[in-house]
Coordinates of C-alpha atoms and ligand atoms in Angstrom, one line a residue:
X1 CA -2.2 -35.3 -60.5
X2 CA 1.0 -37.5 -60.6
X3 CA 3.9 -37.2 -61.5
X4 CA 3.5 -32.9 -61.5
X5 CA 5.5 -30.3 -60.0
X6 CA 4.9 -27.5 -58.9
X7 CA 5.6 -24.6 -61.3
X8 CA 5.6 -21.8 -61.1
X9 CA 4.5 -18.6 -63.6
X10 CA 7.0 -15.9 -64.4
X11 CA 5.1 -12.6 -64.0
X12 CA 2.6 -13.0 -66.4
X13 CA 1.0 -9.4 -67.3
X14 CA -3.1 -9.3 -67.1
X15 CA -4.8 -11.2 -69.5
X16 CA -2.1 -12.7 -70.9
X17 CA -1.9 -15.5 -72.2
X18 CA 0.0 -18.5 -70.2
X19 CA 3.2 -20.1 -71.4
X20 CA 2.9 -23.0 -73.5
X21 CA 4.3 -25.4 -71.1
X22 CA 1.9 -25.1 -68.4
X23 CA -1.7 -25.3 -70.0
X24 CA -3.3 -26.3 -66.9
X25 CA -3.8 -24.8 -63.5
X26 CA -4.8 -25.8 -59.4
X27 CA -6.0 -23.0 -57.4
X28 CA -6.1 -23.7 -53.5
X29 CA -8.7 -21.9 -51.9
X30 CA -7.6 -23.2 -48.5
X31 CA -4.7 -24.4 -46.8
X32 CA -6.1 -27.0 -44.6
X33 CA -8.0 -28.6 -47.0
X34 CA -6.9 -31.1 -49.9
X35 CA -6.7 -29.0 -53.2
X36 CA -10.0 -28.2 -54.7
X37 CA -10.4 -29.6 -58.4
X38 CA -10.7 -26.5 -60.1
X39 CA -8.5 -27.1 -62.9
X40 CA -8.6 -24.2 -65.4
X41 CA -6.9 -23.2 -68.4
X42 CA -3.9 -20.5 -67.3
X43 CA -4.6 -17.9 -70.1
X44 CA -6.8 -15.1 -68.8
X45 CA -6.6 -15.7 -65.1
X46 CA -4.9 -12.0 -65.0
X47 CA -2.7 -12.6 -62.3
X48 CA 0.5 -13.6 -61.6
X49 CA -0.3 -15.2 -58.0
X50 CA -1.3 -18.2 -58.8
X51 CA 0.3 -21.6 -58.4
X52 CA 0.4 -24.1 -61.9
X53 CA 0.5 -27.6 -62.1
X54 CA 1.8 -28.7 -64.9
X55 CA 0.4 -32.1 -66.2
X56 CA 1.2 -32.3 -69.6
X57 CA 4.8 -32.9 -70.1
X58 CA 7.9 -33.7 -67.9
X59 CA 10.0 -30.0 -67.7
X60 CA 13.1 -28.9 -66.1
X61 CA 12.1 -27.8 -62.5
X62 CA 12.1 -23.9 -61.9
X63 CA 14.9 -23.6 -59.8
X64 CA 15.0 -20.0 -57.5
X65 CA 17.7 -18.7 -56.1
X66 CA 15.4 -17.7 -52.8
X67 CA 12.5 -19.3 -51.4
X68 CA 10.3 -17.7 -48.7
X69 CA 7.8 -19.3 -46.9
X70 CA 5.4 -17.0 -45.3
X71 CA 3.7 -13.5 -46.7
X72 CA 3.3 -12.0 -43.0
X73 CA 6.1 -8.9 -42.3
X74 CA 9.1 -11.1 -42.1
X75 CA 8.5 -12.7 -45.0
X76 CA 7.5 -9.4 -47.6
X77 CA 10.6 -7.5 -46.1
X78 CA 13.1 -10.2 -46.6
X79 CA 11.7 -11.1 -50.2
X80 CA 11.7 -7.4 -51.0
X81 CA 14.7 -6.9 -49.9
X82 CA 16.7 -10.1 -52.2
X83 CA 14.3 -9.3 -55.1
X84 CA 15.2 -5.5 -55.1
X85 CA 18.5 -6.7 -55.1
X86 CA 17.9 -9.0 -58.1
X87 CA 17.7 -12.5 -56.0
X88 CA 15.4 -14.8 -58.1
X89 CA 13.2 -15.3 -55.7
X90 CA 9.7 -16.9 -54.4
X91 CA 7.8 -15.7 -51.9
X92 CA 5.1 -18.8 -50.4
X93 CA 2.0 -17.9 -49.0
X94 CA -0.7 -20.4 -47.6
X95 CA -3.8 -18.0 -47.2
X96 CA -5.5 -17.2 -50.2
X97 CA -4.0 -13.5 -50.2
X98 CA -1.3 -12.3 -47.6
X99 CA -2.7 -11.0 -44.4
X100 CA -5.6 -13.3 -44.8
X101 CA -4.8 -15.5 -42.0
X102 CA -3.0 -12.2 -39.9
X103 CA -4.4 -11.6 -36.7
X104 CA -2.6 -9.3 -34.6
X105 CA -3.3 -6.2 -31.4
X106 CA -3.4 -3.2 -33.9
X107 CA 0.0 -0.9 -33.5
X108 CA 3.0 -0.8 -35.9
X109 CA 6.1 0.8 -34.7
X110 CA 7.2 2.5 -38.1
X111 CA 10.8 2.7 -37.5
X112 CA 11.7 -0.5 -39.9
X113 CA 9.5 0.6 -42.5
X114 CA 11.1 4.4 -42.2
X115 CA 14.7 2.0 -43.2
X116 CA 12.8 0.1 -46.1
X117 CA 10.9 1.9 -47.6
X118 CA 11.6 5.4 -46.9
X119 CA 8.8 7.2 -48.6
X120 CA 5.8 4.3 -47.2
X121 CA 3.4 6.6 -45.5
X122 CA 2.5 7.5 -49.8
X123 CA 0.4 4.4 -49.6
X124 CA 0.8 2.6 -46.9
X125 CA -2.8 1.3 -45.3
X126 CA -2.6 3.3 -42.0
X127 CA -5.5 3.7 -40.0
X128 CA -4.4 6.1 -37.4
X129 CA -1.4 7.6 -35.2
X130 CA -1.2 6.5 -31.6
X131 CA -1.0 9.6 -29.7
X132 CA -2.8 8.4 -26.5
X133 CA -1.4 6.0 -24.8
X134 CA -3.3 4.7 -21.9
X135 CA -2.3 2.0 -19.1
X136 CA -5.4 0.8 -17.1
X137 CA -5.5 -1.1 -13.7
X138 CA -9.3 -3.0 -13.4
X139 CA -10.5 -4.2 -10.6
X140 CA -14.4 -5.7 -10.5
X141 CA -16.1 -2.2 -10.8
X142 CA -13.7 0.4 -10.7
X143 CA -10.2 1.5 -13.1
X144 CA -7.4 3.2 -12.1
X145 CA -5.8 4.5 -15.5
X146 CA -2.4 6.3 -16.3
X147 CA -2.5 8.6 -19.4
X148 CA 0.0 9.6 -21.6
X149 CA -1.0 12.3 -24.5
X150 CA 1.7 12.9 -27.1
X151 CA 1.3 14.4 -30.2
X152 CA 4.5 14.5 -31.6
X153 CA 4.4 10.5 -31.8
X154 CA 2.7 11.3 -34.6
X155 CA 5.6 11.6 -36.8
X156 CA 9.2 10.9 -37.5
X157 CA 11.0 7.5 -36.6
X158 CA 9.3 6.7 -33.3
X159 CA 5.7 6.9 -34.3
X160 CA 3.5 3.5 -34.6
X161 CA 0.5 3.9 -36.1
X162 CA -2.7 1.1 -36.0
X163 CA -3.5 -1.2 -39.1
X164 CA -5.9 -3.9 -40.8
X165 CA -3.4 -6.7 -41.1
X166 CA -5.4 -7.7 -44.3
X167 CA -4.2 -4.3 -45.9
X168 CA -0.8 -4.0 -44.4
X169 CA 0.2 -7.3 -45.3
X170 CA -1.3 -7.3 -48.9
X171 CA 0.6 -3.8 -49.3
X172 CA 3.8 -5.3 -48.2
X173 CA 3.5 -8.2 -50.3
X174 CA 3.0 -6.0 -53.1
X175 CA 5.9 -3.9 -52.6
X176 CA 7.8 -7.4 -52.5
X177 CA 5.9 -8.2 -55.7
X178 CA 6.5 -4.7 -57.5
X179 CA 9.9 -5.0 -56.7
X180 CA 10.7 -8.4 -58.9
X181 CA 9.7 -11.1 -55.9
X182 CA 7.2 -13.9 -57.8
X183 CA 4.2 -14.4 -55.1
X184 CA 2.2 -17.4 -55.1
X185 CA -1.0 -17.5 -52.5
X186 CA -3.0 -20.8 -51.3
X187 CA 0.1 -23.1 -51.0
X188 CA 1.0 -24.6 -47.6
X189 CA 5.2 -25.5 -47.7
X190 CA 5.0 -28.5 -46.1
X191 CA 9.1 -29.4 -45.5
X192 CA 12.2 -28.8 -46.7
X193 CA 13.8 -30.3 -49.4
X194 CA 17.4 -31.4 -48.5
X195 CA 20.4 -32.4 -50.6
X196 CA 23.4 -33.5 -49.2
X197 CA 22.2 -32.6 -45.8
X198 CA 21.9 -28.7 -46.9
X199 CA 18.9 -26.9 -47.3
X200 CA 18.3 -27.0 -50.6
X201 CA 15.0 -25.9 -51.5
X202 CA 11.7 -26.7 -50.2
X203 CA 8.4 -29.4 -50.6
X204 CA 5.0 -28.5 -51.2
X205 CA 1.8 -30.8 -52.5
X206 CA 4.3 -33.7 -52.8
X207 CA 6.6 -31.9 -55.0
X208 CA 9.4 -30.1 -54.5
X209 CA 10.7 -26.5 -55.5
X210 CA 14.5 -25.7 -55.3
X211 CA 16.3 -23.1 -54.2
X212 CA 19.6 -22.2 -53.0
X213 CA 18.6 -20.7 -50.0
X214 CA 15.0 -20.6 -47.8
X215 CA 13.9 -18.3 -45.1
X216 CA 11.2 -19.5 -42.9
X217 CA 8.9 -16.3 -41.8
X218 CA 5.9 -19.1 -41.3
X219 CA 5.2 -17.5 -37.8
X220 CA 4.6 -18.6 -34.5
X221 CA 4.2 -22.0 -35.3
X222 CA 7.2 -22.1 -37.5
X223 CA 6.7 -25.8 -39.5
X224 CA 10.0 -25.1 -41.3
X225 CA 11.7 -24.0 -37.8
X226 CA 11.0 -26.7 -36.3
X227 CA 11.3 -29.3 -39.1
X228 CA 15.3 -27.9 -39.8
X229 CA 15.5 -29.1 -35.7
X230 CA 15.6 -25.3 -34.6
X231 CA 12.9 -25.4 -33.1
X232 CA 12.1 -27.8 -30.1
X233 CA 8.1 -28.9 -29.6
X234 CA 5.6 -26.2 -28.7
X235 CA 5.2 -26.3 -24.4
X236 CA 2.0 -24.1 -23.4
X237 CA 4.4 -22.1 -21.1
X238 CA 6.2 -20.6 -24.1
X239 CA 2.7 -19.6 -25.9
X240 CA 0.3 -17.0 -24.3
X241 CA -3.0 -17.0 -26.4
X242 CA -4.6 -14.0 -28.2
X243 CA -8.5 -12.4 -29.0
X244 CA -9.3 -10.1 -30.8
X245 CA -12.5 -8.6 -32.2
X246 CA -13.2 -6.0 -34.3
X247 CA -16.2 -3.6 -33.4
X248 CA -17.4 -0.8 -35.3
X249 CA -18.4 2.5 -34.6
X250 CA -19.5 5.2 -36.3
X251 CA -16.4 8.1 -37.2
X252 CA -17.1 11.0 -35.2
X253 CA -18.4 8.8 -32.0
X254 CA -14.9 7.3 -32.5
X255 CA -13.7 10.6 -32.4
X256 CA -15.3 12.2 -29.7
X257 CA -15.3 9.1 -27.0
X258 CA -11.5 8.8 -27.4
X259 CA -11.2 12.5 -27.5
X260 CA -8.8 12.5 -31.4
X261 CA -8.8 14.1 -34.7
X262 CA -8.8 12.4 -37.6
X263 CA -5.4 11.2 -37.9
X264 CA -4.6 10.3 -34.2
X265 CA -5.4 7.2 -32.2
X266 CA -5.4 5.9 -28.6
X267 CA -3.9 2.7 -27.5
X268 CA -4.8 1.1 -24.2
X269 CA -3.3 -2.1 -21.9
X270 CA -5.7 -3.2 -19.4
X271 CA -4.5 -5.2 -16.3
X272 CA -6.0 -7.4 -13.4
X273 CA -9.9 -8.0 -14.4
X274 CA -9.3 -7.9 -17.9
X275 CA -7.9 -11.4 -18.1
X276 CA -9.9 -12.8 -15.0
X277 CA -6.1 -12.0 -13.1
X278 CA -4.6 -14.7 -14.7
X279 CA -1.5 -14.1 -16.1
X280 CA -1.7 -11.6 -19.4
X281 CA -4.3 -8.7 -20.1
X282 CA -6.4 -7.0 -22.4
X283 CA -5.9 -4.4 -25.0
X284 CA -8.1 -1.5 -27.2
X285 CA -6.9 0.6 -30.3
X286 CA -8.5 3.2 -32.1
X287 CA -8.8 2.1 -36.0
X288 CA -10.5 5.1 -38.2
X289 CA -13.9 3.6 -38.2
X290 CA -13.6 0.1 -35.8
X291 CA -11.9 -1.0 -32.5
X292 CA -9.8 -3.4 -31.9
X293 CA -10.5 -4.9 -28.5
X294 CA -8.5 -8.3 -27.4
X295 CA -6.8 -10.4 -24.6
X296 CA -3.2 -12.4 -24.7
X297 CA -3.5 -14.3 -21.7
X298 CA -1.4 -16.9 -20.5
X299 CA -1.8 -20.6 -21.9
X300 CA -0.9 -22.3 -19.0
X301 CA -3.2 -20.3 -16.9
X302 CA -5.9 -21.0 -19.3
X303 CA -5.5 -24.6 -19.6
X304 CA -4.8 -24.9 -15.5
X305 CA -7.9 -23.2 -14.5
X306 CA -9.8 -25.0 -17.6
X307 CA -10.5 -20.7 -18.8
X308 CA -12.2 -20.6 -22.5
X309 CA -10.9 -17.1 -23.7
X310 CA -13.8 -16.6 -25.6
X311 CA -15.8 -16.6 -22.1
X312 CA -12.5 -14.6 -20.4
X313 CA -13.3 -11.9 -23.7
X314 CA -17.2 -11.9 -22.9
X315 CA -16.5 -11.2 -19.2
X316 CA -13.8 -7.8 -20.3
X317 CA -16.1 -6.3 -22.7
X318 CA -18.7 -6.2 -20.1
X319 CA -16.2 -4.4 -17.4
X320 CA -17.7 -0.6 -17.1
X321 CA -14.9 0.5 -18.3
X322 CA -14.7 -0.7 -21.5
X323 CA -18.6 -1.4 -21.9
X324 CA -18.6 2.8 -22.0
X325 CA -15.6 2.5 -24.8
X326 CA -17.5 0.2 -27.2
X327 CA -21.1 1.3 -26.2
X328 CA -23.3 0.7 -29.7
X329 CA -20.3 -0.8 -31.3
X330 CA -21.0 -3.4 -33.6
X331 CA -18.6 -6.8 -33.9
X332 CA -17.6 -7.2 -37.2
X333 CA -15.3 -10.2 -36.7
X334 CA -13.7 -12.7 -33.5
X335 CA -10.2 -14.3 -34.3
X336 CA -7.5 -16.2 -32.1
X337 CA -3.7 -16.6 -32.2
X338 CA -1.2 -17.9 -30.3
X339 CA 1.5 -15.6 -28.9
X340 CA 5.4 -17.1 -28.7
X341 CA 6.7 -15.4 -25.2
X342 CA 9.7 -16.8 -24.4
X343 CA 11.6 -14.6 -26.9
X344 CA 14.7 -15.5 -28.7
X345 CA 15.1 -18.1 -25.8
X346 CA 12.8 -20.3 -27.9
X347 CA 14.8 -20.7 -31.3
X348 CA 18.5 -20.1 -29.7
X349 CA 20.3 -20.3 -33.3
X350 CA 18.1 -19.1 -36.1
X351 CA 20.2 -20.1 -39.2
X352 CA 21.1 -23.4 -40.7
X353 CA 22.8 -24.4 -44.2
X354 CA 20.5 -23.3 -46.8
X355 CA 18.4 -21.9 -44.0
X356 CA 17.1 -18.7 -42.4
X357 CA 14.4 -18.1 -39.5
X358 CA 13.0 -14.3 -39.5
X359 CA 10.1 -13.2 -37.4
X360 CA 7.8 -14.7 -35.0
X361 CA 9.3 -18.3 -36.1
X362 CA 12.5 -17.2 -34.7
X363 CA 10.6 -15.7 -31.2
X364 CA 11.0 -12.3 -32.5
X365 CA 8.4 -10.7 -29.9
X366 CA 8.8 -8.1 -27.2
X367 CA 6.1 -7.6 -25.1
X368 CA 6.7 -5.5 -22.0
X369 CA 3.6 -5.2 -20.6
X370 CA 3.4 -1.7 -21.6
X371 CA 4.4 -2.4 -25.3
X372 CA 3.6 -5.2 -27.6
X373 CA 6.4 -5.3 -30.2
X374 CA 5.9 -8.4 -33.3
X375 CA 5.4 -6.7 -36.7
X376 CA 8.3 -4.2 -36.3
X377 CA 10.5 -7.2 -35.1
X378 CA 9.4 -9.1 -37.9
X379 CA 10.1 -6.8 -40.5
X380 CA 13.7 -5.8 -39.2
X381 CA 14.7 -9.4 -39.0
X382 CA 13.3 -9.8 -42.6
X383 CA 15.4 -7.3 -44.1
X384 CA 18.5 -8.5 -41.5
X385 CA 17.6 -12.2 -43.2
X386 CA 17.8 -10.7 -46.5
X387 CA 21.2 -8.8 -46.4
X388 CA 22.7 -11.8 -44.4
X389 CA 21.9 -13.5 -48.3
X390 CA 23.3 -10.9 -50.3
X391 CA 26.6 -11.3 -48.1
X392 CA 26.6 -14.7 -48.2
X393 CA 25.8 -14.5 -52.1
X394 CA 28.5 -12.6 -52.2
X395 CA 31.1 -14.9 -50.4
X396 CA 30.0 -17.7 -53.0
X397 CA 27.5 -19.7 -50.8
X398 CA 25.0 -20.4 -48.2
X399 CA 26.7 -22.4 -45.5
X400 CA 25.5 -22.3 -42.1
X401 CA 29.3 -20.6 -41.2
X402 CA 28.4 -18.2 -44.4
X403 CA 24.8 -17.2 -43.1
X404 CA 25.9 -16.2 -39.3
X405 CA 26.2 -12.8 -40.2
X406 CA 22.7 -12.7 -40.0
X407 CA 23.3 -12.5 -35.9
X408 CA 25.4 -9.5 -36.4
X409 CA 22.6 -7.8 -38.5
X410 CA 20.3 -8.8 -36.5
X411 CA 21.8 -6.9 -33.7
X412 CA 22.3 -4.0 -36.1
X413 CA 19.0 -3.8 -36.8
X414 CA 18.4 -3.4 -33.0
X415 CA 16.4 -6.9 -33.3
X416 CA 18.1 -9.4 -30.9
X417 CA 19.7 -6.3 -29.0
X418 CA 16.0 -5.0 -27.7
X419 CA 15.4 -8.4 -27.0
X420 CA 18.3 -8.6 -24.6
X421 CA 17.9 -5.8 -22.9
X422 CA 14.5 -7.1 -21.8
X423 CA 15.2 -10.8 -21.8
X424 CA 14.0 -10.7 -17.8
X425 CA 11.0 -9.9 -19.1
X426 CA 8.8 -12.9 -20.0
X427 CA 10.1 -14.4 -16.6
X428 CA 9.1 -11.2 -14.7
X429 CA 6.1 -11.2 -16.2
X430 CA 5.4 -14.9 -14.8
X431 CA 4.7 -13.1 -11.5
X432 CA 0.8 -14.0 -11.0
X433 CA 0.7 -11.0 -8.1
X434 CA 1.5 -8.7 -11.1
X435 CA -1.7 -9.4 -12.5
X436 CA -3.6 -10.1 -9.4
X437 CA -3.1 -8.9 -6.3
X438 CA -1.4 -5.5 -7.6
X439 CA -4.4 -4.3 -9.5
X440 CA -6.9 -5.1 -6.9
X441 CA -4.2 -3.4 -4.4
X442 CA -3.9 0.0 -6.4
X443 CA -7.7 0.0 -7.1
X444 CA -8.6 0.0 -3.4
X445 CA -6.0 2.4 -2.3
X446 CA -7.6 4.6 -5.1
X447 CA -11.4 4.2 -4.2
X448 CA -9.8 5.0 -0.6
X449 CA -7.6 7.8 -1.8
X450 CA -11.0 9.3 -3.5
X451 CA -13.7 8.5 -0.7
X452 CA -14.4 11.6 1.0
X453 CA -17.0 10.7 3.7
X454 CA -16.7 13.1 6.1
X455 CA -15.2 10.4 8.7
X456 CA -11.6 12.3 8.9
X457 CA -9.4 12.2 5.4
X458 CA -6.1 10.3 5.9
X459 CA -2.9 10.4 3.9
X460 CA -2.0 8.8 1.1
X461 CA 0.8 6.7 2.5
X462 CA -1.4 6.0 5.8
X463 CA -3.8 4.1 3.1
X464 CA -1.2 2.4 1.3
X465 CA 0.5 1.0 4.1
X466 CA -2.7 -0.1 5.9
X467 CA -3.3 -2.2 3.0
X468 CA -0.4 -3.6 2.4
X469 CA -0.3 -4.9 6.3
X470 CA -3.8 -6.3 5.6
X471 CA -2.6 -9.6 4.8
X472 CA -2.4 -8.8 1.5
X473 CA 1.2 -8.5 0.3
X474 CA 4.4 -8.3 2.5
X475 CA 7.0 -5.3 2.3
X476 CA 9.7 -7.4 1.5
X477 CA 7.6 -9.2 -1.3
X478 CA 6.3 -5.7 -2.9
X479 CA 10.1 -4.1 -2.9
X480 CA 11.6 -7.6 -4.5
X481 CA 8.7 -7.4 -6.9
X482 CA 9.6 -3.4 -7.6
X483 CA 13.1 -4.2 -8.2
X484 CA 12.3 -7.1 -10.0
X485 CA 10.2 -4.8 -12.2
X486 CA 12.9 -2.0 -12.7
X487 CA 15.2 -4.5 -13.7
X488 CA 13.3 -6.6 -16.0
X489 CA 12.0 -3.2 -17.5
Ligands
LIG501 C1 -3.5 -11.2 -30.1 C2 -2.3 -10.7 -30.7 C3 -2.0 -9.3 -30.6 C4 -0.9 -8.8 -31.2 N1 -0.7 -7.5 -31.2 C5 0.4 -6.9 -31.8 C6 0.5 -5.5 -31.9 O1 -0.4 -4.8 -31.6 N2 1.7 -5.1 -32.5 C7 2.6 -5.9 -33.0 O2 3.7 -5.4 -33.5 N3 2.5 -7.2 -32.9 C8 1.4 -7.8 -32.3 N4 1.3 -9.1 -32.3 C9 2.3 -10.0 -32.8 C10 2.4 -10.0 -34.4 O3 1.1 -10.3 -34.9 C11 3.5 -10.9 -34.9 O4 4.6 -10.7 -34.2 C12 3.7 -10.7 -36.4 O5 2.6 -11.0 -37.1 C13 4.9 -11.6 -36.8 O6 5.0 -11.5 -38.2 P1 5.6 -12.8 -39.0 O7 5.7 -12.3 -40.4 O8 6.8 -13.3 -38.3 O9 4.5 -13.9 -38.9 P2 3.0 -13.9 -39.3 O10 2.4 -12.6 -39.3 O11 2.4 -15.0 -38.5 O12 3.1 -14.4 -40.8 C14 3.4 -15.7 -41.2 C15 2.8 -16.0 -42.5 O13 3.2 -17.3 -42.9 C16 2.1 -18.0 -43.5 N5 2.4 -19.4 -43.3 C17 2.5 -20.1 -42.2 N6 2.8 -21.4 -42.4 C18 3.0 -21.5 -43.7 C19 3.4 -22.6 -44.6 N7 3.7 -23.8 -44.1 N8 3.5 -22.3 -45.9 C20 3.2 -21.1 -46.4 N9 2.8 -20.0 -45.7 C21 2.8 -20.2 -44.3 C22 0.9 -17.5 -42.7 O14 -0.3 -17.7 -43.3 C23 1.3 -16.0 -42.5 O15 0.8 -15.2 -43.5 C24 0.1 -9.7 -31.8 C25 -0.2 -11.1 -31.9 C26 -1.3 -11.6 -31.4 C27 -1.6 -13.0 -31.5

């Protein structure tokens, strides 16, 4: 394999026949493993994601005028957005199809994708409309639960709906693809490829593909962030980590236990027992025919009390509460992610020369407690990415001074503005006696509130009040922690 580059097929149609410059090709089947030695002819491989080596003569390297390294929902909006445009450009994936390596809660808010791609629901891969949204406090046996039923989230710009990410993501890519973007699957960008201190392309394999400018949408991790200095090194306060598992039940039980139709879906956050009160919590959302049932919890809190969250997920699925929400389900599949929390906060400038960060490499998540926004974030700071290029294309280059727009369409596209609003947030939400004592508190003021013994009922605020001079939590501390809350929220 010396002395090749990477290079890269122009669309070829299926069947056809490859060009006569590149006779052979390596498919990687995996990113964290060397490439495998299938080296095949290019004609008939019927599909134009594939990555060529070219080993039999020297040739002018394919030069793009866009590289983007990731196919999550940063990565497809920004490179649908430049190739719709008419951007040359790549799109660099390192699972062996997009969405392969996703993992993620389950909800979409739609409002990006009502901007993008205005007539998506066609074919999008939705698998239901959250309708039912459902906030549960868990103590060892019992739940005290908030409902909220809406039916008209079902529609129009402030619905979310729940998704395979394997489907969405292929679908997105595929829109990126239709509209003109060249996809290539199973390589890992490994650096950037500089020239004259500019961002000028990027490194792959050993070789090199250039470009005039490069967005890095390689998620939470973000390689290329990090490598381009924006990024500092990853501290397990700034990560929470995520499970998930995916459990199958049959339609109508589906139906009937979460009390839908067809087309709606319930979303729950779980609190307090769910995550062993450490710092974090669980969450459940209605697919059509599976559930998605998982835990972000705190990485610090994991690694200081030594917690495996595969034991933490073992211990929540058994709660009552949720063993009567799976009962007879059947796992279908177990995956893990880490979760960046400390928001923008983590990649404070999120352009370079040559360079763009969209997505969860640039700390693009919101997560309120009560909502969990990534994918929606992701996909607005994609398309801000990509208009920040077609302005700077426009002003003749992509100099870091050229590229700051993107921070003023970020904040158009209500990205870095959400953000701010809730920037208390993650620090809030560092507050153990939000996940500990709270949920214990509200739990046995309820199983009080509800015991009717015959030994004299008492009020409400008698209860509350008698537990919260138990020792348990001071005035002072529960009103700062209240106030706290309503202005972090
Ligand atoms: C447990 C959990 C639950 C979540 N729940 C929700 C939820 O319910 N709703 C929500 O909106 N968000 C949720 N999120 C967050 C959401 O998943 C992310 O915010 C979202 O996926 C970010 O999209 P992205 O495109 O920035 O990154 P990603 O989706 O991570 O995509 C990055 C892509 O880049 C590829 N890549 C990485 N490195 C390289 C490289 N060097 N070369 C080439 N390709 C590379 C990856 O394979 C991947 O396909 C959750 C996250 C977790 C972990």
């Amino acid at each position: 394999m010396t002395g090749s580059s990477i290079r890269v097929a122009p669309n070829l149609p299926q069947g056809a026949e490859g060009d006569a410059s590149c006779v052979r090709l390596r498919m990687l089947t995996q990113d964290t493993n060397p490439p495998s030695d299938i080296v095949r002819l290019a004609s008939g491989l019927g599909s134009k994601t594939y990555t060529r080596t070219c080993l039999t003569r020297p040739e002018p390297m394919e030069k793009f005028d866009a590289i983007v390294v990731g196919a999550g929902p940063a990565g497809s909006a920004a490179a649908y957005g430049l190739a719709k445009a008419g951007v040359k450009t790549l799109l660099v994936e390192r699972g062996k199809a997009p969405g392969h390596k996703a993992m993620f809660g389950g909800r979409i808010y739609a409002y990006p994708l009502h901007k993008l791609l205005p007539d998506f629901e066609k074919d999008c891969p939705i698998e239901r409309y959250v309708t039912r949204e459902n906030m549960s406090f868990l103590a060892e046996e019992t739940a005290l639960n908030v409902q909220f039923d809406a039916p008209k989230l079902a529609s129009g710009a402030s619905a979310s709906f729940t998704a395979n990410r394997a489907k969405f993501d292929a679908w997105l890519a595929k829109k990126a693809e239709d509209a003109g973007a060249m996809l290539i699957t199973g390589i890992r960008v490994d650096g950037l490829h500089r020239e004259g201190g500019k961002v000028a392309g990027v490194v792959a394999d050993h070789d090199t593909v250039k470009a005039d400018v490069v967005v890095a949408a390689d998620g939470a991790m973000s390689q290329i962030a990090r490598s381009a200095g924006l990024l500092g090194e990853p501290e397990p306060r700034e990560f929470s980590v995520g499970v998930k598992e995916t459990i199958e039940l049959p339609q109508k039980t589906l139906e009937d236990r979460f009390n839908i139709d067809e087309r709606e879906g319930a979303a729950h956050v779980f609190a307090g027992y769910a995550s062993n009160w450490l710092r974090g919590g669980g969450f459940l959302y209605t697919n059509k025919t599976t559930l998605s049932l998982g835990l972000v919890v705190s990485s610090e809190d994991l690694s200081v009390t030594k917690t495996e969250i595969g034991a933490l997920q073992d211990r929540f699925r058994k709660h009552p509460a949720i063993a009567r929400l799976t009962k007879g389900g059947k796992v279908l599949e177990w995956s893990a992610h880490l979760v960046p929390e400390l928001g923008m906060r983590m990649v404070p400038k999120a352009y370079a020369d040559g360079l763009l960060v969209a997505g969860d490499a640039a700390g693009f998540l919101l997560n309120t407690g009560y909502t969990f926004r990534g994918v929606d974030l992701a996909i607005a700071s994609g398309m801000a990415a990509s208009e920040a290029i077609l302005r700077a294309r426009k002003s003749g280059g992509y100099s870091a001074s050229a590229l700051a727009v993107y921070e003023t369409l970020l904040r158009e596209h209500q990205v870095t503005t959400d953000l701010e609003t809730f920037a208390r947030a993650p620090f809030y939400l560092k507050n153990p006696r939000l996940f500990n004592l709270y949920p214990r508190l509200l739990n046995e003021i309820a199983e009080k509130v509800y015991s009717i013994d015959g030994r004299g009922q008492r009020r409400l605020m008698d209860i509350a009040l008698e537990e919260a001079k138990a020792g348990k939590v001071s005035a002072v501390k529960m009103l700062l922690d209240l106030l706290g809350g309503a202005r972090a929220m």
